[in-house]
Protein backbone atom coordinates (compact mmCIF):
# COMPACT_ATOMS: atom_id res chain seq x y z
CA UNK A 1 0.00 0.00 0.00
CA UNK A 2 0.88 3.64 0.23
CA UNK A 3 3.84 4.21 2.52
CA UNK A 4 5.13 7.33 4.24
CA UNK A 5 8.35 8.85 2.91
CA UNK A 6 10.13 11.62 4.78
CA UNK A 7 13.43 13.26 3.87
CA UNK A 8 14.95 15.62 6.43
CA UNK A 9 17.17 18.08 4.57
CA UNK A 10 19.61 19.87 6.89
CA UNK A 11 21.39 23.10 6.10
CA UNK A 12 25.05 22.44 6.98
CA UNK A 13 26.33 25.96 6.34
CA UNK A 14 28.69 27.42 8.93
CA UNK A 15 25.98 29.33 10.76
CA UNK A 16 24.16 26.08 11.61
CA UNK A 17 27.01 24.61 13.66
CA UNK A 18 25.66 25.62 17.07
CA UNK A 19 22.19 24.23 16.22
CA UNK A 20 23.32 20.76 15.14
CA UNK A 21 23.13 19.10 18.59
CA UNK A 22 19.37 19.77 18.64
CA UNK A 23 19.00 18.65 15.01
CA UNK A 24 20.86 15.42 15.87
CA UNK A 25 18.54 14.88 18.83
CA UNK A 26 15.56 15.31 16.52
CA UNK A 27 16.98 12.75 14.07
CA UNK A 28 17.47 10.16 16.81
CA UNK A 29 13.94 10.53 18.16
CA UNK A 30 12.34 10.48 14.69
CA UNK A 31 14.24 7.31 13.79
CA UNK A 32 12.78 5.59 16.84
CA UNK A 33 9.30 7.09 16.56
CA UNK A 34 8.93 6.28 12.85
CA UNK A 35 10.44 2.79 12.96
CA UNK A 36 7.72 1.06 10.92
CA UNK A 37 8.09 -1.14 7.82
CA UNK A 38 5.99 1.27 5.73
CA UNK A 39 8.08 4.35 6.62
CA UNK A 40 11.13 5.46 4.64
CA UNK A 41 13.11 8.10 6.56
CA UNK A 42 16.17 9.64 4.90
CA UNK A 43 18.50 12.26 6.34
CA UNK A 44 20.48 14.53 4.04
CA UNK A 45 22.69 17.57 4.57
CA UNK A 46 23.97 20.20 2.16
CA UNK A 47 26.39 23.09 1.82
CA UNK A 48 28.98 24.72 -0.38
CA UNK A 49 32.33 24.34 1.41
CA UNK A 50 34.56 27.31 2.11
CA UNK A 51 36.74 28.22 -0.88
CA UNK A 52 34.89 25.74 -3.16
CA UNK A 53 32.77 28.08 -5.30
CA UNK A 54 30.41 26.34 -7.69
CA UNK A 55 30.47 23.12 -5.66
CA UNK A 56 27.42 21.73 -3.89
CA UNK A 57 27.94 18.97 -1.35
CA UNK A 58 25.00 16.69 -0.61
CA UNK A 59 25.48 14.28 2.28
CA UNK A 60 23.18 11.26 2.37
CA UNK A 61 23.49 9.76 5.80
CA UNK A 62 23.26 6.03 6.52
CA UNK A 63 20.10 4.70 8.16
CA UNK A 64 19.97 5.30 11.91
CA UNK A 65 22.78 7.83 11.80
CA UNK A 66 23.54 9.23 15.24
CA UNK A 67 25.60 12.29 14.33
CA UNK A 68 25.58 14.71 11.42
CA UNK A 69 29.23 15.78 11.63
CA UNK A 70 31.95 13.46 10.36
CA UNK A 71 35.26 13.78 8.49
CA UNK A 72 33.27 13.93 5.24
CA UNK A 73 30.33 16.06 6.46
CA UNK A 74 30.95 19.22 8.41
CA UNK A 75 29.10 22.49 8.87
CA UNK A 76 30.82 25.19 6.84
CA UNK A 77 30.41 27.59 3.96
CA UNK A 78 27.29 28.61 2.06
CA UNK A 79 23.67 27.49 1.60
CA UNK A 80 22.82 26.27 -1.95
CA UNK A 81 19.18 25.69 -1.04
CA UNK A 82 17.61 25.26 -4.49
CA UNK A 83 20.25 22.73 -5.57
CA UNK A 84 19.72 20.65 -2.43
CA UNK A 85 15.93 20.69 -2.78
CA UNK A 86 16.23 19.44 -6.36
CA UNK A 87 18.58 16.58 -5.45
CA UNK A 88 16.58 15.52 -2.39
CA UNK A 89 13.37 15.67 -4.38
CA UNK A 90 14.74 13.50 -7.17
CA UNK A 91 15.59 10.84 -4.59
CA UNK A 92 11.89 10.68 -3.63
CA UNK A 93 10.40 10.22 -7.09
CA UNK A 94 8.87 7.05 -8.48
CA UNK A 95 6.85 5.79 -5.52
CA UNK A 96 3.18 5.82 -4.54
CA UNK A 97 4.15 6.88 -1.02
CA UNK A 98 2.94 10.03 0.65
CA UNK A 99 6.14 12.06 0.37
CA UNK A 100 7.37 14.98 2.49
CA UNK A 101 10.58 16.97 2.18
CA UNK A 102 11.31 18.83 5.42
CA UNK A 103 14.08 21.45 5.24
CA UNK A 104 15.75 22.84 8.37
CA UNK A 105 17.72 26.05 7.83
CA UNK A 106 18.61 29.36 9.41
CA UNK A 107 18.69 31.96 6.66
CA UNK A 108 18.71 33.00 3.03
CA UNK A 109 20.08 30.79 0.26
CA UNK A 110 23.66 31.72 -0.62
CA UNK A 111 25.80 30.49 -3.51
CA UNK A 112 28.66 31.63 -5.75
CA UNK A 113 29.38 30.32 -9.25
CA UNK A 114 32.71 28.69 -10.00
CA UNK A 115 35.10 31.21 -11.48
CA UNK A 116 33.22 34.23 -10.17
CA UNK A 117 35.29 34.31 -6.99
CA UNK A 118 38.41 34.71 -9.14
CA UNK A 119 36.88 37.75 -10.82
CA UNK A 120 36.10 39.36 -7.47
CA UNK A 121 32.37 39.16 -8.10
CA UNK A 122 29.85 38.80 -5.31
CA UNK A 123 27.55 35.89 -4.60
CA UNK A 124 24.67 35.08 -6.92
CA UNK A 125 21.97 37.62 -6.06
CA UNK A 126 19.68 36.67 -3.20
CA UNK A 127 16.62 37.37 -5.35
CA UNK A 128 17.85 34.97 -8.05
CA UNK A 129 18.48 32.27 -5.43
CA UNK A 130 15.03 32.81 -3.94
CA UNK A 131 13.53 32.44 -7.43
CA UNK A 132 15.50 29.23 -8.01
CA UNK A 133 14.28 27.90 -4.65
CA UNK A 134 10.67 28.74 -5.50
CA UNK A 135 10.98 26.93 -8.85
CA UNK A 136 12.50 23.84 -7.20
CA UNK A 137 9.71 23.73 -4.60
CA UNK A 138 6.95 24.18 -7.18
CA UNK A 139 8.43 21.48 -9.40
CA UNK A 140 8.38 18.96 -6.53
CA UNK A 141 4.81 19.87 -5.59
CA UNK A 142 3.73 19.18 -9.16
CA UNK A 143 5.15 15.70 -8.62
CA UNK A 144 3.18 15.23 -5.37
CA UNK A 145 6.08 15.82 -3.00
CA UNK A 146 5.09 18.18 -0.19
CA UNK A 147 7.87 20.62 0.72
CA UNK A 148 8.07 22.22 4.17
CA UNK A 149 10.65 24.53 5.72
CA UNK A 150 11.47 25.50 9.29
CA UNK A 151 13.66 28.58 9.62
CA UNK A 152 15.55 28.77 12.88
CA UNK A 153 16.86 31.81 14.72
CA UNK A 154 16.66 35.56 14.29
CA UNK A 155 18.35 36.10 10.89
CA UNK A 156 15.69 34.40 8.80
CA UNK A 157 14.02 35.86 5.68
CA UNK A 158 10.91 38.03 6.07
CA UNK A 159 7.42 36.53 5.84
CA UNK A 160 6.91 37.77 2.28
CA UNK A 161 10.22 36.20 1.19
CA UNK A 162 9.43 32.86 2.82
CA UNK A 163 5.93 32.91 1.29
CA UNK A 164 7.53 33.51 -2.11
CA UNK A 165 9.93 30.57 -1.80
CA UNK A 166 7.80 27.99 0.00
CA UNK A 167 4.23 29.28 -0.13
CA UNK A 168 2.07 30.44 2.78
CA UNK A 169 1.42 27.77 5.43
CA UNK A 170 4.35 25.67 4.16
CA UNK A 171 7.00 27.15 6.43
CA UNK A 172 7.43 28.24 10.00
CA UNK A 173 9.86 30.48 11.83
CA UNK A 174 11.01 29.00 15.13
CA UNK A 175 13.46 29.96 17.84
CA UNK A 176 16.57 27.87 18.33
CA UNK A 177 15.37 26.65 21.74
CA UNK A 178 12.18 25.30 20.10
CA UNK A 179 13.89 23.48 17.23
CA UNK A 180 13.44 19.97 18.62
CA UNK A 181 9.96 20.42 20.09
CA UNK A 182 8.36 22.24 17.16
CA UNK A 183 9.95 20.03 14.50
CA UNK A 184 8.94 16.82 16.23
CA UNK A 185 5.36 18.04 16.73
CA UNK A 186 5.16 19.06 13.07
CA UNK A 187 6.34 15.67 11.77
CA UNK A 188 4.16 13.80 14.26
CA UNK A 189 1.04 15.70 13.15
CA UNK A 190 1.66 14.89 9.48
CA UNK A 191 2.37 11.26 10.27
CA UNK A 192 -0.84 10.95 12.31
CA UNK A 193 -2.81 12.53 9.46
CA UNK A 194 -1.25 9.97 7.09
CA UNK A 195 -2.24 7.08 9.41
CA UNK A 196 -5.84 8.28 9.49
CA UNK A 197 -6.11 8.49 5.71
CA UNK A 198 -3.94 5.65 4.38
PDB file of C-alpha atoms in Angstrom:
ATOM      1  CA  UNK A   1       0.000   0.000   0.000  1.00  0.00           C
ATOM      2  CA  UNK A   2       0.878   3.641   0.232  1.00  0.00           C
ATOM      3  CA  UNK A   3       3.843   4.205   2.516  1.00  0.00           C
ATOM      4  CA  UNK A   4       5.129   7.328   4.241  1.00  0.00           C
ATOM      5  CA  UNK A   5       8.351   8.846   2.908  1.00  0.00           C
ATOM      6  CA  UNK A   6      10.129  11.616   4.784  1.00  0.00           C
ATOM      7  CA  UNK A   7      13.430  13.262   3.874  1.00  0.00           C
ATOM      8  CA  UNK A   8      14.948  15.617   6.427  1.00  0.00           C
ATOM      9  CA  UNK A   9      17.175  18.080   4.569  1.00  0.00           C
ATOM     10  CA  UNK A  10      19.613  19.869   6.886  1.00  0.00           C
ATOM     11  CA  UNK A  11      21.388  23.099   6.102  1.00  0.00           C
ATOM     12  CA  UNK A  12      25.050  22.441   6.978  1.00  0.00           C
ATOM     13  CA  UNK A  13      26.332  25.956   6.345  1.00  0.00           C
ATOM     14  CA  UNK A  14      28.692  27.415   8.929  1.00  0.00           C
ATOM     15  CA  UNK A  15      25.981  29.332  10.764  1.00  0.00           C
ATOM     16  CA  UNK A  16      24.156  26.082  11.607  1.00  0.00           C
ATOM     17  CA  UNK A  17      27.011  24.606  13.655  1.00  0.00           C
ATOM     18  CA  UNK A  18      25.655  25.624  17.067  1.00  0.00           C
ATOM     19  CA  UNK A  19      22.193  24.229  16.221  1.00  0.00           C
ATOM     20  CA  UNK A  20      23.318  20.764  15.141  1.00  0.00           C
ATOM     21  CA  UNK A  21      23.129  19.096  18.586  1.00  0.00           C
ATOM     22  CA  UNK A  22      19.374  19.768  18.635  1.00  0.00           C
ATOM     23  CA  UNK A  23      19.002  18.646  15.015  1.00  0.00           C
ATOM     24  CA  UNK A  24      20.858  15.424  15.866  1.00  0.00           C
ATOM     25  CA  UNK A  25      18.543  14.879  18.835  1.00  0.00           C
ATOM     26  CA  UNK A  26      15.560  15.314  16.519  1.00  0.00           C
ATOM     27  CA  UNK A  27      16.976  12.747  14.067  1.00  0.00           C
ATOM     28  CA  UNK A  28      17.471  10.160  16.815  1.00  0.00           C
ATOM     29  CA  UNK A  29      13.940  10.530  18.160  1.00  0.00           C
ATOM     30  CA  UNK A  30      12.336  10.483  14.693  1.00  0.00           C
ATOM     31  CA  UNK A  31      14.239   7.311  13.787  1.00  0.00           C
ATOM     32  CA  UNK A  32      12.778   5.586  16.844  1.00  0.00           C
ATOM     33  CA  UNK A  33       9.304   7.094  16.562  1.00  0.00           C
ATOM     34  CA  UNK A  34       8.934   6.278  12.849  1.00  0.00           C
ATOM     35  CA  UNK A  35      10.442   2.795  12.955  1.00  0.00           C
ATOM     36  CA  UNK A  36       7.724   1.060  10.915  1.00  0.00           C
ATOM     37  CA  UNK A  37       8.087  -1.138   7.820  1.00  0.00           C
ATOM     38  CA  UNK A  38       5.986   1.266   5.729  1.00  0.00           C
ATOM     39  CA  UNK A  39       8.082   4.354   6.624  1.00  0.00           C
ATOM     40  CA  UNK A  40      11.130   5.458   4.645  1.00  0.00           C
ATOM     41  CA  UNK A  41      13.110   8.103   6.565  1.00  0.00           C
ATOM     42  CA  UNK A  42      16.165   9.643   4.899  1.00  0.00           C
ATOM     43  CA  UNK A  43      18.499  12.260   6.344  1.00  0.00           C
ATOM     44  CA  UNK A  44      20.478  14.530   4.037  1.00  0.00           C
ATOM     45  CA  UNK A  45      22.686  17.566   4.567  1.00  0.00           C
ATOM     46  CA  UNK A  46      23.968  20.199   2.155  1.00  0.00           C
ATOM     47  CA  UNK A  47      26.392  23.087   1.823  1.00  0.00           C
ATOM     48  CA  UNK A  48      28.976  24.721  -0.381  1.00  0.00           C
ATOM     49  CA  UNK A  49      32.330  24.342   1.413  1.00  0.00           C
ATOM     50  CA  UNK A  50      34.557  27.306   2.108  1.00  0.00           C
ATOM     51  CA  UNK A  51      36.739  28.220  -0.880  1.00  0.00           C
ATOM     52  CA  UNK A  52      34.888  25.745  -3.162  1.00  0.00           C
ATOM     53  CA  UNK A  53      32.770  28.083  -5.295  1.00  0.00           C
ATOM     54  CA  UNK A  54      30.410  26.337  -7.690  1.00  0.00           C
ATOM     55  CA  UNK A  55      30.466  23.122  -5.662  1.00  0.00           C
ATOM     56  CA  UNK A  56      27.422  21.728  -3.888  1.00  0.00           C
ATOM     57  CA  UNK A  57      27.945  18.974  -1.346  1.00  0.00           C
ATOM     58  CA  UNK A  58      25.004  16.694  -0.607  1.00  0.00           C
ATOM     59  CA  UNK A  59      25.480  14.278   2.283  1.00  0.00           C
ATOM     60  CA  UNK A  60      23.182  11.264   2.368  1.00  0.00           C
ATOM     61  CA  UNK A  61      23.489   9.756   5.801  1.00  0.00           C
ATOM     62  CA  UNK A  62      23.262   6.031   6.524  1.00  0.00           C
ATOM     63  CA  UNK A  63      20.101   4.705   8.161  1.00  0.00           C
ATOM     64  CA  UNK A  64      19.973   5.298  11.905  1.00  0.00           C
ATOM     65  CA  UNK A  65      22.778   7.831  11.797  1.00  0.00           C
ATOM     66  CA  UNK A  66      23.545   9.225  15.241  1.00  0.00           C
ATOM     67  CA  UNK A  67      25.598  12.286  14.334  1.00  0.00           C
ATOM     68  CA  UNK A  68      25.582  14.712  11.419  1.00  0.00           C
ATOM     69  CA  UNK A  69      29.232  15.779  11.628  1.00  0.00           C
ATOM     70  CA  UNK A  70      31.954  13.462  10.365  1.00  0.00           C
ATOM     71  CA  UNK A  71      35.264  13.780   8.489  1.00  0.00           C
ATOM     72  CA  UNK A  72      33.266  13.929   5.244  1.00  0.00           C
ATOM     73  CA  UNK A  73      30.325  16.060   6.456  1.00  0.00           C
ATOM     74  CA  UNK A  74      30.946  19.222   8.414  1.00  0.00           C
ATOM     75  CA  UNK A  75      29.101  22.491   8.872  1.00  0.00           C
ATOM     76  CA  UNK A  76      30.821  25.194   6.838  1.00  0.00           C
ATOM     77  CA  UNK A  77      30.407  27.588   3.964  1.00  0.00           C
ATOM     78  CA  UNK A  78      27.292  28.615   2.061  1.00  0.00           C
ATOM     79  CA  UNK A  79      23.666  27.489   1.602  1.00  0.00           C
ATOM     80  CA  UNK A  80      22.817  26.274  -1.953  1.00  0.00           C
ATOM     81  CA  UNK A  81      19.181  25.693  -1.040  1.00  0.00           C
ATOM     82  CA  UNK A  82      17.611  25.261  -4.488  1.00  0.00           C
ATOM     83  CA  UNK A  83      20.248  22.733  -5.572  1.00  0.00           C
ATOM     84  CA  UNK A  84      19.720  20.651  -2.426  1.00  0.00           C
ATOM     85  CA  UNK A  85      15.928  20.692  -2.779  1.00  0.00           C
ATOM     86  CA  UNK A  86      16.231  19.441  -6.364  1.00  0.00           C
ATOM     87  CA  UNK A  87      18.578  16.577  -5.453  1.00  0.00           C
ATOM     88  CA  UNK A  88      16.584  15.515  -2.390  1.00  0.00           C
ATOM     89  CA  UNK A  89      13.372  15.672  -4.376  1.00  0.00           C
ATOM     90  CA  UNK A  90      14.739  13.495  -7.166  1.00  0.00           C
ATOM     91  CA  UNK A  91      15.590  10.835  -4.591  1.00  0.00           C
ATOM     92  CA  UNK A  92      11.894  10.677  -3.627  1.00  0.00           C
ATOM     93  CA  UNK A  93      10.400  10.218  -7.090  1.00  0.00           C
ATOM     94  CA  UNK A  94       8.872   7.046  -8.485  1.00  0.00           C
ATOM     95  CA  UNK A  95       6.850   5.786  -5.522  1.00  0.00           C
ATOM     96  CA  UNK A  96       3.180   5.817  -4.535  1.00  0.00           C
ATOM     97  CA  UNK A  97       4.152   6.883  -1.024  1.00  0.00           C
ATOM     98  CA  UNK A  98       2.937  10.029   0.649  1.00  0.00           C
ATOM     99  CA  UNK A  99       6.144  12.061   0.373  1.00  0.00           C
ATOM    100  CA  UNK A 100       7.369  14.976   2.489  1.00  0.00           C
ATOM    101  CA  UNK A 101      10.582  16.968   2.183  1.00  0.00           C
ATOM    102  CA  UNK A 102      11.312  18.825   5.420  1.00  0.00           C
ATOM    103  CA  UNK A 103      14.080  21.450   5.243  1.00  0.00           C
ATOM    104  CA  UNK A 104      15.752  22.840   8.369  1.00  0.00           C
ATOM    105  CA  UNK A 105      17.721  26.047   7.826  1.00  0.00           C
ATOM    106  CA  UNK A 106      18.609  29.360   9.409  1.00  0.00           C
ATOM    107  CA  UNK A 107      18.689  31.962   6.662  1.00  0.00           C
ATOM    108  CA  UNK A 108      18.707  32.998   3.028  1.00  0.00           C
ATOM    109  CA  UNK A 109      20.079  30.792   0.257  1.00  0.00           C
ATOM    110  CA  UNK A 110      23.662  31.722  -0.624  1.00  0.00           C
ATOM    111  CA  UNK A 111      25.800  30.493  -3.507  1.00  0.00           C
ATOM    112  CA  UNK A 112      28.656  31.629  -5.755  1.00  0.00           C
ATOM    113  CA  UNK A 113      29.381  30.317  -9.245  1.00  0.00           C
ATOM    114  CA  UNK A 114      32.709  28.694 -10.002  1.00  0.00           C
ATOM    115  CA  UNK A 115      35.104  31.212 -11.477  1.00  0.00           C
ATOM    116  CA  UNK A 116      33.218  34.225 -10.166  1.00  0.00           C
ATOM    117  CA  UNK A 117      35.290  34.309  -6.988  1.00  0.00           C
ATOM    118  CA  UNK A 118      38.413  34.708  -9.139  1.00  0.00           C
ATOM    119  CA  UNK A 119      36.885  37.747 -10.819  1.00  0.00           C
ATOM    120  CA  UNK A 120      36.099  39.358  -7.475  1.00  0.00           C
ATOM    121  CA  UNK A 121      32.371  39.155  -8.095  1.00  0.00           C
ATOM    122  CA  UNK A 122      29.849  38.804  -5.314  1.00  0.00           C
ATOM    123  CA  UNK A 123      27.550  35.892  -4.596  1.00  0.00           C
ATOM    124  CA  UNK A 124      24.669  35.079  -6.918  1.00  0.00           C
ATOM    125  CA  UNK A 125      21.968  37.618  -6.058  1.00  0.00           C
ATOM    126  CA  UNK A 126      19.678  36.672  -3.203  1.00  0.00           C
ATOM    127  CA  UNK A 127      16.618  37.367  -5.352  1.00  0.00           C
ATOM    128  CA  UNK A 128      17.848  34.966  -8.045  1.00  0.00           C
ATOM    129  CA  UNK A 129      18.481  32.271  -5.432  1.00  0.00           C
ATOM    130  CA  UNK A 130      15.031  32.811  -3.937  1.00  0.00           C
ATOM    131  CA  UNK A 131      13.525  32.438  -7.426  1.00  0.00           C
ATOM    132  CA  UNK A 132      15.496  29.231  -8.007  1.00  0.00           C
ATOM    133  CA  UNK A 133      14.277  27.896  -4.650  1.00  0.00           C
ATOM    134  CA  UNK A 134      10.674  28.741  -5.500  1.00  0.00           C
ATOM    135  CA  UNK A 135      10.978  26.934  -8.848  1.00  0.00           C
ATOM    136  CA  UNK A 136      12.500  23.841  -7.201  1.00  0.00           C
ATOM    137  CA  UNK A 137       9.711  23.729  -4.596  1.00  0.00           C
ATOM    138  CA  UNK A 138       6.949  24.177  -7.180  1.00  0.00           C
ATOM    139  CA  UNK A 139       8.432  21.475  -9.404  1.00  0.00           C
ATOM    140  CA  UNK A 140       8.378  18.964  -6.529  1.00  0.00           C
ATOM    141  CA  UNK A 141       4.814  19.868  -5.588  1.00  0.00           C
ATOM    142  CA  UNK A 142       3.725  19.179  -9.164  1.00  0.00           C
ATOM    143  CA  UNK A 143       5.150  15.697  -8.618  1.00  0.00           C
ATOM    144  CA  UNK A 144       3.177  15.227  -5.373  1.00  0.00           C
ATOM    145  CA  UNK A 145       6.081  15.825  -2.997  1.00  0.00           C
ATOM    146  CA  UNK A 146       5.095  18.177  -0.186  1.00  0.00           C
ATOM    147  CA  UNK A 147       7.874  20.615   0.723  1.00  0.00           C
ATOM    148  CA  UNK A 148       8.067  22.222   4.165  1.00  0.00           C
ATOM    149  CA  UNK A 149      10.646  24.530   5.722  1.00  0.00           C
ATOM    150  CA  UNK A 150      11.470  25.496   9.291  1.00  0.00           C
ATOM    151  CA  UNK A 151      13.663  28.582   9.623  1.00  0.00           C
ATOM    152  CA  UNK A 152      15.547  28.774  12.883  1.00  0.00           C
ATOM    153  CA  UNK A 153      16.862  31.813  14.716  1.00  0.00           C
ATOM    154  CA  UNK A 154      16.664  35.559  14.292  1.00  0.00           C
ATOM    155  CA  UNK A 155      18.348  36.102  10.890  1.00  0.00           C
ATOM    156  CA  UNK A 156      15.689  34.402   8.795  1.00  0.00           C
ATOM    157  CA  UNK A 157      14.015  35.856   5.683  1.00  0.00           C
ATOM    158  CA  UNK A 158      10.910  38.026   6.067  1.00  0.00           C
ATOM    159  CA  UNK A 159       7.424  36.529   5.844  1.00  0.00           C
ATOM    160  CA  UNK A 160       6.915  37.769   2.277  1.00  0.00           C
ATOM    161  CA  UNK A 161      10.221  36.202   1.188  1.00  0.00           C
ATOM    162  CA  UNK A 162       9.428  32.856   2.816  1.00  0.00           C
ATOM    163  CA  UNK A 163       5.927  32.912   1.294  1.00  0.00           C
ATOM    164  CA  UNK A 164       7.534  33.510  -2.108  1.00  0.00           C
ATOM    165  CA  UNK A 165       9.926  30.571  -1.795  1.00  0.00           C
ATOM    166  CA  UNK A 166       7.798  27.991   0.002  1.00  0.00           C
ATOM    167  CA  UNK A 167       4.229  29.283  -0.126  1.00  0.00           C
ATOM    168  CA  UNK A 168       2.071  30.441   2.781  1.00  0.00           C
ATOM    169  CA  UNK A 169       1.419  27.769   5.425  1.00  0.00           C
ATOM    170  CA  UNK A 170       4.346  25.667   4.157  1.00  0.00           C
ATOM    171  CA  UNK A 171       7.002  27.147   6.425  1.00  0.00           C
ATOM    172  CA  UNK A 172       7.430  28.242  10.005  1.00  0.00           C
ATOM    173  CA  UNK A 173       9.862  30.484  11.828  1.00  0.00           C
ATOM    174  CA  UNK A 174      11.009  28.997  15.127  1.00  0.00           C
ATOM    175  CA  UNK A 175      13.460  29.962  17.837  1.00  0.00           C
ATOM    176  CA  UNK A 176      16.574  27.871  18.334  1.00  0.00           C
ATOM    177  CA  UNK A 177      15.368  26.654  21.737  1.00  0.00           C
ATOM    178  CA  UNK A 178      12.180  25.300  20.099  1.00  0.00           C
ATOM    179  CA  UNK A 179      13.891  23.476  17.233  1.00  0.00           C
ATOM    180  CA  UNK A 180      13.441  19.975  18.615  1.00  0.00           C
ATOM    181  CA  UNK A 181       9.964  20.416  20.092  1.00  0.00           C
ATOM    182  CA  UNK A 182       8.355  22.235  17.165  1.00  0.00           C
ATOM    183  CA  UNK A 183       9.951  20.034  14.504  1.00  0.00           C
ATOM    184  CA  UNK A 184       8.935  16.818  16.227  1.00  0.00           C
ATOM    185  CA  UNK A 185       5.356  18.045  16.727  1.00  0.00           C
ATOM    186  CA  UNK A 186       5.161  19.063  13.073  1.00  0.00           C
ATOM    187  CA  UNK A 187       6.336  15.667  11.768  1.00  0.00           C
ATOM    188  CA  UNK A 188       4.157  13.797  14.259  1.00  0.00           C
ATOM    189  CA  UNK A 189       1.041  15.698  13.149  1.00  0.00           C
ATOM    190  CA  UNK A 190       1.657  14.893   9.483  1.00  0.00           C
ATOM    191  CA  UNK A 191       2.369  11.261  10.274  1.00  0.00           C
ATOM    192  CA  UNK A 192      -0.836  10.946  12.311  1.00  0.00           C
ATOM    193  CA  UNK A 193      -2.807  12.526   9.456  1.00  0.00           C
ATOM    194  CA  UNK A 194      -1.254   9.970   7.088  1.00  0.00           C
ATOM    195  CA  UNK A 195      -2.241   7.084   9.406  1.00  0.00           C
ATOM    196  CA  UNK A 196      -5.836   8.284   9.494  1.00  0.00           C
ATOM    197  CA  UNK A 197      -6.108   8.491   5.710  1.00  0.00           C
ATOM    198  CA  UNK A 198      -3.936   5.649   4.380  1.00  0.00           C
TER     199      UNK A 198
END
